[in-house]
mmCIF file of C-alpha atoms and ligand atoms in Angstrom:
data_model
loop_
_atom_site.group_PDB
_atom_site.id
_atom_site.type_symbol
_atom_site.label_atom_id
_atom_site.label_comp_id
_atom_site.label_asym_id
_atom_site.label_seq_id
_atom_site.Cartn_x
_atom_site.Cartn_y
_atom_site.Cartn_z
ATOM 1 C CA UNK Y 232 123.180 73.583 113.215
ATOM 2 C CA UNK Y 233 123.685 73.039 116.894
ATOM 3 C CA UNK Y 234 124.170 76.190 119.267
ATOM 4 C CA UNK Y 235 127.244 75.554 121.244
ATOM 5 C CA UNK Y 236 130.006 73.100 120.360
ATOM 6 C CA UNK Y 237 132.360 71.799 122.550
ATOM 7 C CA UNK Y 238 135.995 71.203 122.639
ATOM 8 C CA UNK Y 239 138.651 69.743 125.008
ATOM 9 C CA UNK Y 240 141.872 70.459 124.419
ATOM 10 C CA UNK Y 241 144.245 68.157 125.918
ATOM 11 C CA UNK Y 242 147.309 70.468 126.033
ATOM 12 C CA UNK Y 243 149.950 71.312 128.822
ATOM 13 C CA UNK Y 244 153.353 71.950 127.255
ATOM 14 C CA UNK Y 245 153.134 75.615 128.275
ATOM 15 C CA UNK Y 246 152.582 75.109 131.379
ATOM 16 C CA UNK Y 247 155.728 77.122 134.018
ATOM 17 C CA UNK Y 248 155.092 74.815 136.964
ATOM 18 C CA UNK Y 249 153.640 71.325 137.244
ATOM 19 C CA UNK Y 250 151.680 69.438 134.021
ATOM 20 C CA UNK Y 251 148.665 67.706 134.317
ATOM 21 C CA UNK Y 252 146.036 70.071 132.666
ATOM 22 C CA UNK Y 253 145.959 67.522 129.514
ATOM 23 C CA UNK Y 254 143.968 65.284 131.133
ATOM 24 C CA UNK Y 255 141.300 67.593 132.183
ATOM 25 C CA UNK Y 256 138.937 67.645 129.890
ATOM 26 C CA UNK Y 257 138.243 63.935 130.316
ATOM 27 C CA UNK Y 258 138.283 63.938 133.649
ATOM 28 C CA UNK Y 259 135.815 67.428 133.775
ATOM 29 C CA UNK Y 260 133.274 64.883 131.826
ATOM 30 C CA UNK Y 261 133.337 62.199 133.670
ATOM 31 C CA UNK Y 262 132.596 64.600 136.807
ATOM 32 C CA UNK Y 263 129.499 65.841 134.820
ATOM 33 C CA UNK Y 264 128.211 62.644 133.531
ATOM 34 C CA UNK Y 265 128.868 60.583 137.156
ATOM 35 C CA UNK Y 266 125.433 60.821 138.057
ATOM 36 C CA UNK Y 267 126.368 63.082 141.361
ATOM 37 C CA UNK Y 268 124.733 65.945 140.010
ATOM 38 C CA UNK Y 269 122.038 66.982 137.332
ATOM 39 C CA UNK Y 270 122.624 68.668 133.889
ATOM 40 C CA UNK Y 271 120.666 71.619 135.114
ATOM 41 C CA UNK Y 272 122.457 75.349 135.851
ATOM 42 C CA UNK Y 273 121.038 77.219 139.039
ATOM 43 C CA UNK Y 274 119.111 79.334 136.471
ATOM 44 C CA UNK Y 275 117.233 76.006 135.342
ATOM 45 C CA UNK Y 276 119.473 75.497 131.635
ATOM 46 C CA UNK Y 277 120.150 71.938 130.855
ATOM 47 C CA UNK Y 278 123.568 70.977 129.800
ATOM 48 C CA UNK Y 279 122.182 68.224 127.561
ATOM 49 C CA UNK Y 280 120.365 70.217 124.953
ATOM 50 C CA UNK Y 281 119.557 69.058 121.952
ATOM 51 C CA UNK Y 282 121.376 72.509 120.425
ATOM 52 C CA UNK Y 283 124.505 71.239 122.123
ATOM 53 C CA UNK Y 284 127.394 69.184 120.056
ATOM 54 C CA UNK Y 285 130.244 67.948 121.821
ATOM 55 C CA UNK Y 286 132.956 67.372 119.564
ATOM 56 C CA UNK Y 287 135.008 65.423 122.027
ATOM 57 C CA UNK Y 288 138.612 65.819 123.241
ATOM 58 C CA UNK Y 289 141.654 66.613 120.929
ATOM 59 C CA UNK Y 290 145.205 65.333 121.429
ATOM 60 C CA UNK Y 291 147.408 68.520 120.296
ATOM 61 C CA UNK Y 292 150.691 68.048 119.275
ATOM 62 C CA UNK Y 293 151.029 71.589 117.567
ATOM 63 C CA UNK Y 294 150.316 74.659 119.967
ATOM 64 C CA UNK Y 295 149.640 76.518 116.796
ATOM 65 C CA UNK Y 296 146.811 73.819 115.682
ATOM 66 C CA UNK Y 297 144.305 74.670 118.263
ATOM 67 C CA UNK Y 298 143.253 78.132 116.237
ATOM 68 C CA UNK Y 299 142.105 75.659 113.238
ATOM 69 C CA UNK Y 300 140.365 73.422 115.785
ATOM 70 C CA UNK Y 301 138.702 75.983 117.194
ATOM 71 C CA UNK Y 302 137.942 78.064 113.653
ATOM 72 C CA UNK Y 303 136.193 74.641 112.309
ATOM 73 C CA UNK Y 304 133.995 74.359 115.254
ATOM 74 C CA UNK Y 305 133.429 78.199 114.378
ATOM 75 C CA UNK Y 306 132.521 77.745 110.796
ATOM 76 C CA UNK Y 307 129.969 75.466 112.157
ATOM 77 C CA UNK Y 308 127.800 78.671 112.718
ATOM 78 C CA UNK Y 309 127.434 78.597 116.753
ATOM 79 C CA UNK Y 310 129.351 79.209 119.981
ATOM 80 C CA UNK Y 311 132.225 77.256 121.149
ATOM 81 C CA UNK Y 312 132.967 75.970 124.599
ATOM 82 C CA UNK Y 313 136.567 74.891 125.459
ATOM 83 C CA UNK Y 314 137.788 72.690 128.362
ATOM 84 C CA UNK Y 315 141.635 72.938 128.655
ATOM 85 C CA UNK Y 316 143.944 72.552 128.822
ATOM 86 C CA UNK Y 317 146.625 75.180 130.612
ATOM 87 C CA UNK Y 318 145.714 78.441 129.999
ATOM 88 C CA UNK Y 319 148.076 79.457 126.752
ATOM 89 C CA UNK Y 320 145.213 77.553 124.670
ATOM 90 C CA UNK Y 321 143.344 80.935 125.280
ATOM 91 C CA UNK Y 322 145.269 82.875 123.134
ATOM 92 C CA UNK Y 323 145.143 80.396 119.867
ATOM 93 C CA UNK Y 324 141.216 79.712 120.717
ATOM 94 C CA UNK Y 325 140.479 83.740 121.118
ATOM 95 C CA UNK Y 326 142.150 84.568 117.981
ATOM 96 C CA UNK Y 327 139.939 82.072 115.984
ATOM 97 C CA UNK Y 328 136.959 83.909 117.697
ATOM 98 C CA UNK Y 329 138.070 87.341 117.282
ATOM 99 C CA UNK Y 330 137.865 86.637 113.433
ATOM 100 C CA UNK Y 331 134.350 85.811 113.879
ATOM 101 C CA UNK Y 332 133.893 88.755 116.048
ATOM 102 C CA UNK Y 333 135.977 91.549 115.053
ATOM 103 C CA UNK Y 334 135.037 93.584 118.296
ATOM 104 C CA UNK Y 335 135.116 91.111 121.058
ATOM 105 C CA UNK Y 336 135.757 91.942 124.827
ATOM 106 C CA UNK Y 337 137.571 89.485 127.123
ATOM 107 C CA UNK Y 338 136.411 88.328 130.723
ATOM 108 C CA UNK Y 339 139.402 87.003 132.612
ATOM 109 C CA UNK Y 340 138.711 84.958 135.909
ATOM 110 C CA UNK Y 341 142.231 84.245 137.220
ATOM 111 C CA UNK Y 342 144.540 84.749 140.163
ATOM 112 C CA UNK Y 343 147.273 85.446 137.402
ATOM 113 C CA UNK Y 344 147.267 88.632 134.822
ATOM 114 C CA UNK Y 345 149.042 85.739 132.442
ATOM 115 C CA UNK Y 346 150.434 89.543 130.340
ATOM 116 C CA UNK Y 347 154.469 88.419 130.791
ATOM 117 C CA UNK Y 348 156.040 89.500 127.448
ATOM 118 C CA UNK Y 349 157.532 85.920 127.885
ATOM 119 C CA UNK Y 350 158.000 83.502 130.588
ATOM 120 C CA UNK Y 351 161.728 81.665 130.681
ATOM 121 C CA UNK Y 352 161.935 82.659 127.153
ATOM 122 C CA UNK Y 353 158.778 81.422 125.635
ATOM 123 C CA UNK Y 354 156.380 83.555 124.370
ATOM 124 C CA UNK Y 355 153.601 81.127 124.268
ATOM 125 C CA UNK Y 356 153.785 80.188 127.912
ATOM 126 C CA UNK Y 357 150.029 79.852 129.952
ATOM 127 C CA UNK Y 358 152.033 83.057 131.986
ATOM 128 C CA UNK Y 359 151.808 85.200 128.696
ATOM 129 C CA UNK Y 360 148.426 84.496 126.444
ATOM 130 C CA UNK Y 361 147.093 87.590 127.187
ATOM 131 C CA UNK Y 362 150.098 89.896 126.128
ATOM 132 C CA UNK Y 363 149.542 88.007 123.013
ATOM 133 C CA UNK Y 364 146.317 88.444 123.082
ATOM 134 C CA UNK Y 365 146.579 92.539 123.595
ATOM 135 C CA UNK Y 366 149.280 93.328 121.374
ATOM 136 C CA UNK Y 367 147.809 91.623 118.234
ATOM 137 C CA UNK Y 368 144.546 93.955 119.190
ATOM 138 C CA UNK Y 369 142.287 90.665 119.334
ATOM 139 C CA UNK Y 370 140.310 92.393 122.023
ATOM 140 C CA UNK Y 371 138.638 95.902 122.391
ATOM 141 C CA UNK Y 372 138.264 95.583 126.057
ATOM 142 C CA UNK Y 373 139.837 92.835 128.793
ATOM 143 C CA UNK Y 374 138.725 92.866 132.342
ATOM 144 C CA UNK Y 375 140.499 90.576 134.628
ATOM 145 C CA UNK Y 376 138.925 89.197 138.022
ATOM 146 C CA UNK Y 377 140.766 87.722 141.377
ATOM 147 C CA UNK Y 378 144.211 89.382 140.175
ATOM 148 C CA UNK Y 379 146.662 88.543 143.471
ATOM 149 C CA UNK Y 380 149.828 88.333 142.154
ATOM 150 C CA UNK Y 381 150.504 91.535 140.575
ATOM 151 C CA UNK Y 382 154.575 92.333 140.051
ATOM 152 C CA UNK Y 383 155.902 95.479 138.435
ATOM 153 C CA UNK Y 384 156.505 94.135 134.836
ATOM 154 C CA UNK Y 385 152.770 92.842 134.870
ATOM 155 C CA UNK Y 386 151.694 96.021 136.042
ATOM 156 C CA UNK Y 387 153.007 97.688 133.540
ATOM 157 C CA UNK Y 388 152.005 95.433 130.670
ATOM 158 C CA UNK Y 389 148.643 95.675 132.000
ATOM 159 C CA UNK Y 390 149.035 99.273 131.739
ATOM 160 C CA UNK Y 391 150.421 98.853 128.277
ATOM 161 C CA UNK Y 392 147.491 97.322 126.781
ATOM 162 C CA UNK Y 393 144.473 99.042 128.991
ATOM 163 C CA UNK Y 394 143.657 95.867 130.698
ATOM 164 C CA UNK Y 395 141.041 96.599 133.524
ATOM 165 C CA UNK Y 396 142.087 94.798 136.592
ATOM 166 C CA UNK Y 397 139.879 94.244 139.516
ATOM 167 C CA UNK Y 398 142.242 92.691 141.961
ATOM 168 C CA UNK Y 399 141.308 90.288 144.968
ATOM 169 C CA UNK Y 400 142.192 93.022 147.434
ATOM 170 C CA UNK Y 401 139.890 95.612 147.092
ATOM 171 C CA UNK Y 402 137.194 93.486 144.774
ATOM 172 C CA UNK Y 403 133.660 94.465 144.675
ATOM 173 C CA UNK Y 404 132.046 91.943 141.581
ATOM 174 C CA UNK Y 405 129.124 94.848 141.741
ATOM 175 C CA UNK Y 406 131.283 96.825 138.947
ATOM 176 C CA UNK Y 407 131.996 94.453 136.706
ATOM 177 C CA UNK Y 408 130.109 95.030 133.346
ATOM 178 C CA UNK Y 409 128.139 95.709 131.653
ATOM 179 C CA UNK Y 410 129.840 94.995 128.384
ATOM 180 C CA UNK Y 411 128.725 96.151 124.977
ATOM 181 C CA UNK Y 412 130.287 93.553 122.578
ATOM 182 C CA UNK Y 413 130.740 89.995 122.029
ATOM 183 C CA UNK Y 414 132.249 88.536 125.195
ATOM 184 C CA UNK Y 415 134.712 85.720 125.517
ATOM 185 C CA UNK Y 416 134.524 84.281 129.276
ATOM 186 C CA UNK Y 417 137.851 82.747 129.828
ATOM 187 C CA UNK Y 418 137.896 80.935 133.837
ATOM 188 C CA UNK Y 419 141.335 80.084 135.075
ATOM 189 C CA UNK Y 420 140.536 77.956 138.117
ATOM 190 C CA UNK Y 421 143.199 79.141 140.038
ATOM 191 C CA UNK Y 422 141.084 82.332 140.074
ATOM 192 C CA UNK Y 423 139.213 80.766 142.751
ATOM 193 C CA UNK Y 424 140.893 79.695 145.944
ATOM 194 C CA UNK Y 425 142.430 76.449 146.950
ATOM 195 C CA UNK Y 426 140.616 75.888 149.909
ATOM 196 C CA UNK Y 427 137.872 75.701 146.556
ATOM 197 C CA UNK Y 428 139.777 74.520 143.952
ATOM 198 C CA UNK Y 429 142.719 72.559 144.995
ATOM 199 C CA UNK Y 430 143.105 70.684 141.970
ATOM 200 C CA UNK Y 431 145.378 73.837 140.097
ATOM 201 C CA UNK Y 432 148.973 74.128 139.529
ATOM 202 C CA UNK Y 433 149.839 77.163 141.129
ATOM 203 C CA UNK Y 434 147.966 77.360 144.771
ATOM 204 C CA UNK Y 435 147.603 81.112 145.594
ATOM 205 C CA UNK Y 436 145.575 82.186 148.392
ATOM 206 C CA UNK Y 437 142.911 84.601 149.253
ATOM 207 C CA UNK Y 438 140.948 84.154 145.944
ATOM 208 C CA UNK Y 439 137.492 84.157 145.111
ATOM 209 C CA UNK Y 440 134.820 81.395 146.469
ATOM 210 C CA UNK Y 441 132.601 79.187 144.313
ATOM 211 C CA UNK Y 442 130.026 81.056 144.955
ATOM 212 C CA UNK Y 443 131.505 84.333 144.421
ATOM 213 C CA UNK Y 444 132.454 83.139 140.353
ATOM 214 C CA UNK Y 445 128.914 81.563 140.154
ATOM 215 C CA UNK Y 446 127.503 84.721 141.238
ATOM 216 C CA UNK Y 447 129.296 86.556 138.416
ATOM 217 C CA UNK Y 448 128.643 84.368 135.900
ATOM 218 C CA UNK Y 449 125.005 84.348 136.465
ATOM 219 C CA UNK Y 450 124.831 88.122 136.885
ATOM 220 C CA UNK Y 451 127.360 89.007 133.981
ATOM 221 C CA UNK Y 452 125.667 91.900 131.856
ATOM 222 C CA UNK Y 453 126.724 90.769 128.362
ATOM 223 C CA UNK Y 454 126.375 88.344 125.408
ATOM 224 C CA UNK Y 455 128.440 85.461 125.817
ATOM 225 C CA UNK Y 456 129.889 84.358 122.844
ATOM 226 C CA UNK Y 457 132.603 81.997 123.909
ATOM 227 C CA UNK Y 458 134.339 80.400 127.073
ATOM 228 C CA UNK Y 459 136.651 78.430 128.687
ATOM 229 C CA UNK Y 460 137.715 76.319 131.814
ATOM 230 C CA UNK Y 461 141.435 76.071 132.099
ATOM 231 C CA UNK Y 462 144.337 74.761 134.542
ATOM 232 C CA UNK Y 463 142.518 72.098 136.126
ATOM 233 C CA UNK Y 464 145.304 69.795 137.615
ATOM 234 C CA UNK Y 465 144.177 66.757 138.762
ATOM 235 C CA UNK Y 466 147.521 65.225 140.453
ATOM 236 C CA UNK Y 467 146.754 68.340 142.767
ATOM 237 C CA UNK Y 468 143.122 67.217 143.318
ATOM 238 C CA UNK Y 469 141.396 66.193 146.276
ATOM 239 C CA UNK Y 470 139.014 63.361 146.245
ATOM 240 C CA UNK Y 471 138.215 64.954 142.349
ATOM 241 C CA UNK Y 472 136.468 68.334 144.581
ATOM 242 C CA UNK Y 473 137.895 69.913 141.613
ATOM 243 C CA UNK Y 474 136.875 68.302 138.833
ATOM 244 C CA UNK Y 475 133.363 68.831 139.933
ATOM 245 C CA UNK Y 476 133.402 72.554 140.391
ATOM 246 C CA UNK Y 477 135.057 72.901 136.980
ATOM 247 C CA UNK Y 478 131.622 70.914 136.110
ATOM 248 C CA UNK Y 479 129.287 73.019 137.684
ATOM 249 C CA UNK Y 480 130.557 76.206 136.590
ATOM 250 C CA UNK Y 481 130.831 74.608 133.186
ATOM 251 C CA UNK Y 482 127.012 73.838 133.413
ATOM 252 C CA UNK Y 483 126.712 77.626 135.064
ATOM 253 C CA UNK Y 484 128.531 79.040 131.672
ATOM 254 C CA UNK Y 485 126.922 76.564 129.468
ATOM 255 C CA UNK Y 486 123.197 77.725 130.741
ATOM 256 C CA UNK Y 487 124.523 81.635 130.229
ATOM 257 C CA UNK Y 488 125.544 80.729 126.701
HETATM 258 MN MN1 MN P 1143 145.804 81.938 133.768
HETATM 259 MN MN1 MN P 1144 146.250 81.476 136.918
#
């Protein structure tokens, strides 16, 4: 049995905005593998394990097909990593974990609260997973991180489902955690800010530094039982900047897990 699987999830069709976020995975890889860095986290884990099984990249034509996707790498018997992908693969791949892990808490790095009851009429849209998420009671607790674009009807879904927001204006990472069950990491990378990550769909300023969401990750009081990286848009990239922090962090989450 290996430890961690991974999955990429080539899937954008839920994406509001701009599309591009199918091609990440590949493309988060090839940033990995180039040689530029080494497969070592800060905290000296090594992101070539033998306990470490990627499964490669999946072409979805079925929204609803990723939960199976992600429920076979489950049945496998370790922890799954996902590279999306926009972010509405986080609801399919979070319900497939929270029937491995009936009391699971949800870390949410993103400059979004993604909790619309729809977006433009769909339901499924990367600006809703978490509403999903919340009102089929798939998590006991879900903190969100970098929140800057709070508007009345997310407010009040957020205060709906008891969603703990720490938003980019008054942040202080110091209170985040501990948490006391299972956690599922997911990392939007429009969480961080575009002078960081360009390569997003949505640009929104005044959000969190690389080393701000390394910091967290490598401080996070919990068990980490799953995790994502999500939204990476490469036709907004520069010079693939982008593609390599999604890399690093991956390495950062990978080395937690
Ligand atoms: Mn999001
Ligand atoms: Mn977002």
């Amino acid at each position: 049995m290996k430890n961690i699987t991974i999955q990429g999830i080539n899937w954008d069709e839920k994406s509001s905005f701009q599309r591009g976020p199918a091609q990440a995975p590949k493309l988060i890889r090839e940033a990995l593998h180039s040689g530029s860095m080494n497969l070592y986290s800060e905290l000296g884990a090594s992101a070539d394990e033998e306990g470490i099984l990627d499964a490669g990249d999946f072409d979805i034509k079925d929204y609803f097909s990723i939960e199976g996707i992600t429920a076979k790498h489950l049945a496998a018997g370790g922890k799954v990593f996902t590279l999306g992908g926009d972010h509405s693969i986080a609801y399919q791949v979070i319900k497939a974990h929270a029937k491995h892990y009936p009391k699971l808490d949800i870390l949410q790095i993103d400059a979004h609260a993604d909790l619309y009851d729809d977006f433009e009429g769909d339901k499924f849209s990367h600006a809703c997973p978490f509403a999903r998420i919340m009102e089929e009671g798939l998590a006991v607790r879900l903190v969100q991180v970098g929140i800057r674009t709070l508007n009345p009807h997310q407010a009040e879904q957020a205060e709906r489902f008891g969603v703990e927001i720490h938003e980019m204006r008054n942040l202080d990472l110091n209170t985040i955690g501990p948490f006391e069950n299972p956690l599922y990491l997911s990392l939007d990378l429009d969480g961080l800010d575009p002078a960081f990550a360009p390569g997003v769909s949505h640009h929104e300023p005044g959000g969190l530094t690389s080393r701000q969401v390394i910091n967290l990750i490598q401080n996070l009081d919990a068990n980490i039982v799953g995790a994502d990286i999500v939204e990476y848009n490469p036709d907004r990239d520069h010079k693939g900047m982008t593609a390599f922090l999604a890399a690093k962090l991956m390495k950062e989450v990978l080395g937690r897990m």
